[in-house]
């Protein structure tokens, strides 16, 4: 009998990991040793694991550089239309393995590292996540960068290089505690500082109106220092750029106005200017109107627009002698996509550049701005919409306030002509909200200043047209579009789940990695016993691997034969982790009532961060951990039910847990989750979904067949009807005995014996002011969970549904999403061809 393959031999058999040619392996080893010696100045006998990681990262980075220079040269020569994706968040995670995948270097690097006597996974674990985002919005930006490069678009991601990204979450006695994320402590091998492209950014000051036009004077200046990170496409030799700005005080900062003897203090005060790029605001779906945040928003926009205009003027158009001066062609060469309203200041800032500096007429400038900019809306929750106090603007950005007033005046004149005498409509549609404090509605600014406005799933795009932006849709229906979100199959399948990627490739070839619609071909294998077995086997291996990871990292033992029921996402009332809690308690009570019945064992995992100032979300975490303390230590239950809170959920943990999940929980109140993207990751990785008809779940059910998802609960129209009637939580509490029992246990201190009233605020919330109607969906959710357990008893039928789901994933590739943005918003054509590799790589 042949001896079982080692992990290393198994990896080499995975064809999608690229070729490990003898020469390339030898070269990699040589370059690794060269970097260890010359870049890190280390001898092998004193090198640490971190040194080895940096040597490997630099070795892989070398393979990017030639392609990066070549790509940028190619853009300069061809002068294509360029797209600028502006986002305050880019949630990138780790870069090393993704780069190896996209360059086809994975097997060669594995073999080289193996021959050097090192462990690839240990080295990869030395890399810090680039956690420059909160959740969906920031991760979407990262997937979009991957797709734009893979589709050959001349694209640039522009954002802020936060010194501290999303906090690290620690659990102390079941409570969340935040720790600063010092991700740059050991240096970042993937970035290159570009001090030669430093730009000034101005704040404060006042406006002088002269014959020459408006002048913004007496400002305070901060420098924006760019750091470039390469973004490789999938095996097409294209490498685009993500440019993140860092704030730097100018040399003469606070020294101009010579305050006698204040030299030391002046140098120390440089920190004030440099605080702009210090830390990511950790709120997801919540607006916090702080001056520092507004500074961040203007900082990224002002620096980026200078870059865009410089590049537009300097790029070739058949000739090098001329600088392009005619700005009327800007929309033919530049598209600016606003990722939510956070970079909305691009609209008045571009106007300021065109009118005050380039001296265009208002009308001409406005036409250019609208044709250049487009806006993506990410939420309808009122507490998340940005509304900046006018006073803050007047102080920080006085010229931009004037420009916004002018935009608003012209906008309202147009509306008044269309709807004479309708003053209420003017009030609703104004960019300025009157009230105790006058506020600027940034979403209204974005809609008026853009030629395209899109939602991020079909149902969400309909909701914005029918509710929040209804007035704007009536006036400009042609502006409104849908672009259903997607995820990159490189990171979210090939990289995190190579076993599944390979068994798919064995059946339908590898082309699906660039054209995910080809997964449809798997439908014909839905009754193929060998394929069913392979898919189930990969899932079991992933579960064993994740169980081992949990045991190693957190010393918790779980039953790998139990159903892995997973809800990982930011903690928020609308995402209804509380509904999941009520199911856990109900399941616990049922097992206690009939301990001898044969229950389907479950390991329920919930993970996610709560914004530090969001008290309710922090209480939800404490409730989950408290339920776990009771359930996990009850001998009657044994390993038939375990409850785990996954600490410090982030991109890198998602890449481990998602391939191991059996059941994906997507249970927001219908009409509240704009799209969701975690839902798509679970679907692609062979989990089944239990969910409401919300966000992209609706389209997932359409693609895979509604019978292949576990859909429950109110639809949007039911929620609206219940709002009209009035939601009465107590009636459900009185009518449903299992719900009453669970709530009584929470309020009576069953899960917090030392502090019986610990959860009184949560109980009060659910009973008296629950905007998200947890109880209204409880009964259907429990019934639906019973169906889940019944199907899990039959592994073959379960796996058939899994295959239908994987086969229906094609639509949810970010390649499809980006192709639609390119054609329908940016006026660009995706290019699936390769460009030539640099000469020395032929």
mmCIF file of C-alpha atoms in Angstrom, residues 185-430:
data_model
loop_
_atom_site.group_PDB
_atom_site.id
_atom_site.type_symbol
_atom_site.label_atom_id
_atom_site.label_comp_id
_atom_site.label_asym_id
_atom_site.label_seq_id
_atom_site.Cartn_x
_atom_site.Cartn_y
_atom_site.Cartn_z
ATOM 1 C CA UNK A 185 5.380 48.277 13.666
ATOM 2 C CA UNK A 186 7.741 45.946 11.782
ATOM 3 C CA UNK A 187 7.440 47.738 8.423
ATOM 4 C CA UNK A 188 5.365 46.937 5.346
ATOM 5 C CA UNK A 189 7.265 45.247 2.487
ATOM 6 C CA UNK A 190 4.406 45.813 -0.006
ATOM 7 C CA UNK A 191 4.379 49.622 0.002
ATOM 8 C CA UNK A 192 6.709 52.139 -1.641
ATOM 9 C CA UNK A 193 6.793 55.723 -0.353
ATOM 10 C CA UNK A 194 6.648 58.283 -3.185
ATOM 11 C CA UNK A 195 7.858 61.555 -1.610
ATOM 12 C CA UNK A 196 8.353 63.042 -5.100
ATOM 13 C CA UNK A 197 4.546 63.155 -5.486
ATOM 14 C CA UNK A 198 3.873 64.879 -2.143
ATOM 15 C CA UNK A 199 0.920 67.324 -2.330
ATOM 16 C CA UNK A 200 -0.209 70.278 -0.177
ATOM 17 C CA UNK A 201 -3.703 70.160 1.374
ATOM 18 C CA UNK A 202 -5.272 73.285 2.900
ATOM 19 C CA UNK A 203 -7.688 73.789 5.810
ATOM 20 C CA UNK A 204 -9.352 76.687 7.666
ATOM 21 C CA UNK A 205 -8.620 80.236 6.443
ATOM 22 C CA UNK A 206 -11.140 82.534 4.740
ATOM 23 C CA UNK A 207 -12.378 83.417 1.259
ATOM 24 C CA UNK A 208 -11.594 86.704 -0.553
ATOM 25 C CA UNK A 209 -13.721 87.630 -3.563
ATOM 26 C CA UNK A 210 -11.759 89.655 -6.112
ATOM 27 C CA UNK A 211 -12.121 90.513 -9.803
ATOM 28 C CA UNK A 212 -9.971 87.438 -10.417
ATOM 29 C CA UNK A 213 -12.619 85.302 -8.677
ATOM 30 C CA UNK A 214 -12.591 83.635 -5.273
ATOM 31 C CA UNK A 215 -9.362 83.123 -3.361
ATOM 32 C CA UNK A 216 -9.002 80.852 -0.318
ATOM 33 C CA UNK A 217 -6.366 82.515 1.883
ATOM 34 C CA UNK A 218 -4.699 82.346 5.319
ATOM 35 C CA UNK A 219 -5.065 78.571 5.342
ATOM 36 C CA UNK A 220 -3.185 75.967 7.357
ATOM 37 C CA UNK A 221 -1.308 73.525 5.148
ATOM 38 C CA UNK A 222 -0.616 69.827 5.613
ATOM 39 C CA UNK A 223 1.394 67.677 3.196
ATOM 40 C CA UNK A 224 0.002 64.448 1.739
ATOM 41 C CA UNK A 225 2.736 61.850 1.241
ATOM 42 C CA UNK A 226 1.696 58.969 -1.052
ATOM 43 C CA UNK A 227 2.522 55.301 -0.481
ATOM 44 C CA UNK A 228 1.953 52.987 -3.444
ATOM 45 C CA UNK A 229 0.999 49.304 -3.157
ATOM 46 C CA UNK A 230 0.996 47.074 -6.246
ATOM 47 C CA UNK A 231 -2.287 45.365 -7.218
ATOM 48 C CA UNK A 232 -1.628 42.384 -9.523
ATOM 49 C CA UNK A 233 -4.269 41.054 -11.900
ATOM 50 C CA UNK A 234 -4.826 37.315 -12.181
ATOM 51 C CA UNK A 235 -2.066 35.951 -14.430
ATOM 52 C CA UNK A 236 -2.337 38.760 -17.004
ATOM 53 C CA UNK A 237 0.946 40.593 -16.174
ATOM 54 C CA UNK A 238 -0.995 43.730 -15.227
ATOM 55 C CA UNK A 239 -0.128 45.454 -11.959
ATOM 56 C CA UNK A 240 -2.238 48.457 -10.958
ATOM 57 C CA UNK A 241 -1.664 50.855 -8.052
ATOM 58 C CA UNK A 242 -3.363 51.529 -4.749
ATOM 59 C CA UNK A 243 -2.145 54.929 -3.549
ATOM 60 C CA UNK A 244 -2.695 55.718 0.128
ATOM 61 C CA UNK A 245 -1.949 59.187 1.534
ATOM 62 C CA UNK A 246 -0.146 59.848 4.800
ATOM 63 C CA UNK A 247 -0.253 63.258 6.532
ATOM 64 C CA UNK A 248 3.033 65.114 7.086
ATOM 65 C CA UNK A 249 3.547 68.536 8.677
ATOM 66 C CA UNK A 250 5.510 70.987 6.487
ATOM 67 C CA UNK A 251 9.020 71.862 7.723
ATOM 68 C CA UNK A 252 7.987 75.372 8.744
ATOM 69 C CA UNK A 253 4.919 74.140 10.635
ATOM 70 C CA UNK A 254 4.133 76.520 13.552
ATOM 71 C CA UNK A 255 7.540 78.165 13.116
ATOM 72 C CA UNK A 256 6.440 80.867 10.641
ATOM 73 C CA UNK A 257 4.763 82.921 13.349
ATOM 74 C CA UNK A 258 7.867 83.015 15.546
ATOM 75 C CA UNK A 259 6.599 82.473 19.049
ATOM 76 C CA UNK A 260 9.705 83.350 21.083
ATOM 77 C CA UNK A 261 11.279 80.251 22.630
ATOM 78 C CA UNK A 262 8.411 78.090 21.348
ATOM 79 C CA UNK A 263 10.636 76.097 18.999
ATOM 80 C CA UNK A 264 10.420 72.790 20.919
ATOM 81 C CA UNK A 265 6.646 73.113 21.323
ATOM 82 C CA UNK A 266 6.302 73.972 17.620
ATOM 83 C CA UNK A 267 8.122 70.778 16.631
ATOM 84 C CA UNK A 268 6.016 68.723 19.063
ATOM 85 C CA UNK A 269 2.847 70.290 17.622
ATOM 86 C CA UNK A 270 3.627 68.744 14.221
ATOM 87 C CA UNK A 271 1.721 65.761 15.601
ATOM 88 C CA UNK A 272 -1.507 67.758 15.355
ATOM 89 C CA UNK A 273 -1.213 67.949 11.565
ATOM 90 C CA UNK A 274 -0.026 64.362 11.268
ATOM 91 C CA UNK A 275 -2.951 63.024 13.325
ATOM 92 C CA UNK A 276 -5.101 63.220 10.174
ATOM 93 C CA UNK A 277 -3.877 59.801 9.004
ATOM 94 C CA UNK A 278 -3.355 58.329 12.474
ATOM 95 C CA UNK A 279 -6.439 56.110 12.914
ATOM 96 C CA UNK A 280 -9.420 54.577 11.125
ATOM 97 C CA UNK A 281 -12.816 55.546 12.590
ATOM 98 C CA UNK A 282 -14.181 52.167 13.763
ATOM 99 C CA UNK A 283 -17.877 52.709 12.960
ATOM 100 C CA UNK A 284 -19.781 50.474 10.574
ATOM 101 C CA UNK A 285 -23.121 51.823 9.327
ATOM 102 C CA UNK A 286 -23.044 54.741 11.764
ATOM 103 C CA UNK A 287 -22.209 58.439 11.275
ATOM 104 C CA UNK A 288 -20.129 60.249 13.907
ATOM 105 C CA UNK A 289 -19.782 63.936 12.995
ATOM 106 C CA UNK A 290 -16.275 64.609 14.299
ATOM 107 C CA UNK A 291 -14.003 67.328 12.878
ATOM 108 C CA UNK A 292 -11.046 64.931 12.529
ATOM 109 C CA UNK A 293 -13.182 62.639 10.344
ATOM 110 C CA UNK A 294 -14.188 65.548 8.079
ATOM 111 C CA UNK A 295 -10.485 66.444 7.819
ATOM 112 C CA UNK A 296 -9.727 62.868 6.744
ATOM 113 C CA UNK A 297 -12.463 63.015 4.118
ATOM 114 C CA UNK A 298 -11.162 66.288 2.647
ATOM 115 C CA UNK A 299 -7.515 65.226 2.936
ATOM 116 C CA UNK A 300 -7.916 62.146 0.713
ATOM 117 C CA UNK A 301 -10.068 64.022 -1.800
ATOM 118 C CA UNK A 302 -7.831 67.112 -2.138
ATOM 119 C CA UNK A 303 -4.616 65.109 -2.534
ATOM 120 C CA UNK A 304 -6.232 62.672 -4.986
ATOM 121 C CA UNK A 305 -7.747 65.340 -7.233
ATOM 122 C CA UNK A 306 -4.381 67.075 -7.577
ATOM 123 C CA UNK A 307 -2.958 63.725 -8.670
ATOM 124 C CA UNK A 308 -5.805 63.099 -11.134
ATOM 125 C CA UNK A 309 -5.468 66.528 -12.738
ATOM 126 C CA UNK A 310 -1.663 66.282 -12.928
ATOM 127 C CA UNK A 311 -1.890 62.876 -14.599
ATOM 128 C CA UNK A 312 -4.583 64.076 -16.999
ATOM 129 C CA UNK A 313 -2.514 67.081 -18.059
ATOM 130 C CA UNK A 314 0.760 65.176 -18.401
ATOM 131 C CA UNK A 315 -0.322 61.993 -20.154
ATOM 132 C CA UNK A 316 0.485 61.558 -23.827
ATOM 133 C CA UNK A 317 -2.123 61.953 -26.476
ATOM 134 C CA UNK A 318 -0.131 61.229 -29.598
ATOM 135 C CA UNK A 319 2.529 63.716 -28.566
ATOM 136 C CA UNK A 320 4.825 64.502 -25.660
ATOM 137 C CA UNK A 321 5.425 68.220 -26.366
ATOM 138 C CA UNK A 322 2.064 69.377 -25.146
ATOM 139 C CA UNK A 323 0.553 69.536 -21.752
ATOM 140 C CA UNK A 324 -3.157 68.893 -22.152
ATOM 141 C CA UNK A 325 -4.799 72.156 -21.176
ATOM 142 C CA UNK A 326 -8.357 71.695 -22.404
ATOM 143 C CA UNK A 327 -10.168 70.323 -19.384
ATOM 144 C CA UNK A 328 -13.427 69.809 -21.285
ATOM 145 C CA UNK A 329 -12.217 66.325 -22.268
ATOM 146 C CA UNK A 330 -11.719 65.297 -18.594
ATOM 147 C CA UNK A 331 -14.831 63.028 -18.542
ATOM 148 C CA UNK A 332 -13.502 61.181 -21.618
ATOM 149 C CA UNK A 333 -10.282 60.322 -19.799
ATOM 150 C CA UNK A 334 -11.271 60.187 -16.114
ATOM 151 C CA UNK A 335 -13.991 58.417 -14.128
ATOM 152 C CA UNK A 336 -14.280 58.994 -10.381
ATOM 153 C CA UNK A 337 -16.270 56.471 -8.325
ATOM 154 C CA UNK A 338 -17.307 57.568 -4.828
ATOM 155 C CA UNK A 339 -17.489 54.602 -2.427
ATOM 156 C CA UNK A 340 -20.373 55.895 -0.294
ATOM 157 C CA UNK A 341 -20.599 59.602 0.630
ATOM 158 C CA UNK A 342 -17.288 59.613 2.524
ATOM 159 C CA UNK A 343 -15.396 61.076 -0.474
ATOM 160 C CA UNK A 344 -18.351 63.355 -1.479
ATOM 161 C CA UNK A 345 -16.127 66.425 -1.130
ATOM 162 C CA UNK A 346 -14.613 65.397 -4.490
ATOM 163 C CA UNK A 347 -17.590 67.183 -6.059
ATOM 164 C CA UNK A 348 -17.061 70.692 -4.562
ATOM 165 C CA UNK A 349 -13.265 70.210 -4.626
ATOM 166 C CA UNK A 350 -13.270 69.474 -8.361
ATOM 167 C CA UNK A 351 -15.521 72.521 -8.849
ATOM 168 C CA UNK A 352 -13.049 74.632 -6.836
ATOM 169 C CA UNK A 353 -10.171 73.431 -9.021
ATOM 170 C CA UNK A 354 -12.033 74.080 -12.276
ATOM 171 C CA UNK A 355 -13.616 77.436 -11.363
ATOM 172 C CA UNK A 356 -11.151 79.101 -8.963
ATOM 173 C CA UNK A 357 -7.874 77.729 -10.334
ATOM 174 C CA UNK A 358 -8.522 76.782 -13.992
ATOM 175 C CA UNK A 359 -10.938 79.723 -14.435
ATOM 176 C CA UNK A 360 -13.704 77.799 -16.210
ATOM 177 C CA UNK A 361 -17.260 79.148 -16.146
ATOM 178 C CA UNK A 362 -19.552 77.586 -13.539
ATOM 179 C CA UNK A 363 -21.722 75.948 -16.204
ATOM 180 C CA UNK A 364 -18.786 74.381 -18.049
ATOM 181 C CA UNK A 365 -17.169 73.196 -14.802
ATOM 182 C CA UNK A 366 -20.412 71.707 -13.473
ATOM 183 C CA UNK A 367 -20.982 69.748 -16.694
ATOM 184 C CA UNK A 368 -17.471 68.255 -16.356
ATOM 185 C CA UNK A 369 -17.969 67.366 -12.683
ATOM 186 C CA UNK A 370 -21.289 65.589 -13.216
ATOM 187 C CA UNK A 371 -20.012 63.618 -16.224
ATOM 188 C CA UNK A 372 -16.893 62.563 -14.273
ATOM 189 C CA UNK A 373 -18.356 61.553 -10.887
ATOM 190 C CA UNK A 374 -20.551 58.607 -9.914
ATOM 191 C CA UNK A 375 -21.841 57.608 -6.473
ATOM 192 C CA UNK A 376 -22.414 54.225 -4.833
ATOM 193 C CA UNK A 377 -24.908 54.161 -1.958
ATOM 194 C CA UNK A 378 -24.243 51.516 0.701
ATOM 195 C CA UNK A 379 -27.040 51.864 3.243
ATOM 196 C CA UNK A 380 -30.551 53.163 3.910
ATOM 197 C CA UNK A 381 -30.203 53.236 7.703
ATOM 198 C CA UNK A 382 -30.847 56.882 8.688
ATOM 199 C CA UNK A 383 -28.217 56.845 11.454
ATOM 200 C CA UNK A 384 -25.548 55.987 8.858
ATOM 201 C CA UNK A 385 -26.207 58.883 6.461
ATOM 202 C CA UNK A 386 -23.626 61.657 6.633
ATOM 203 C CA UNK A 387 -25.042 65.043 7.662
ATOM 204 C CA UNK A 388 -22.295 67.565 8.453
ATOM 205 C CA UNK A 389 -23.056 70.686 10.523
ATOM 206 C CA UNK A 390 -22.737 73.845 8.410
ATOM 207 C CA UNK A 391 -20.725 75.572 11.197
ATOM 208 C CA UNK A 392 -18.031 72.895 11.028
ATOM 209 C CA UNK A 393 -17.738 73.435 7.266
ATOM 210 C CA UNK A 394 -17.692 77.209 7.608
ATOM 211 C CA UNK A 395 -14.692 76.902 9.897
ATOM 212 C CA UNK A 396 -12.755 74.092 8.192
ATOM 213 C CA UNK A 397 -13.621 74.481 4.469
ATOM 214 C CA UNK A 398 -15.135 77.948 3.935
ATOM 215 C CA UNK A 399 -14.775 77.953 0.127
ATOM 216 C CA UNK A 400 -16.356 74.506 -0.178
ATOM 217 C CA UNK A 401 -19.341 75.718 1.832
ATOM 218 C CA UNK A 402 -19.852 78.588 -0.624
ATOM 219 C CA UNK A 403 -19.623 76.178 -3.542
ATOM 220 C CA UNK A 404 -22.152 73.808 -1.936
ATOM 221 C CA UNK A 405 -24.551 76.747 -1.386
ATOM 222 C CA UNK A 406 -24.223 77.660 -5.056
ATOM 223 C CA UNK A 407 -24.779 74.048 -6.176
ATOM 224 C CA UNK A 408 -27.853 73.918 -3.951
ATOM 225 C CA UNK A 409 -29.281 77.222 -5.211
ATOM 226 C CA UNK A 410 -29.053 76.121 -8.846
ATOM 227 C CA UNK A 411 -30.417 72.663 -7.978
ATOM 228 C CA UNK A 412 -33.426 74.114 -6.150
ATOM 229 C CA UNK A 413 -34.116 76.601 -8.994
ATOM 230 C CA UNK A 414 -34.383 73.619 -11.330
ATOM 231 C CA UNK A 415 -36.753 71.767 -8.976
ATOM 232 C CA UNK A 416 -38.900 74.888 -8.468
ATOM 233 C CA UNK A 417 -39.340 75.201 -12.241
ATOM 234 C CA UNK A 418 -40.420 71.548 -12.452
ATOM 235 C CA UNK A 419 -42.754 71.729 -9.432
ATOM 236 C CA UNK A 420 -43.983 75.318 -9.038
ATOM 237 C CA UNK A 421 -45.280 76.091 -5.556
ATOM 238 C CA UNK A 422 -44.218 72.749 -4.043
ATOM 239 C CA UNK A 423 -42.187 74.165 -1.148
ATOM 240 C CA UNK A 424 -42.268 70.911 0.801
ATOM 241 C CA UNK A 425 -40.496 69.177 -2.086
ATOM 242 C CA UNK A 426 -37.830 71.899 -2.085
ATOM 243 C CA UNK A 427 -37.294 71.354 1.626
ATOM 244 C CA UNK A 428 -37.019 67.569 1.177
ATOM 245 C CA UNK A 429 -34.622 67.825 -1.759
ATOM 246 C CA UNK A 430 -32.341 70.592 -0.487
#
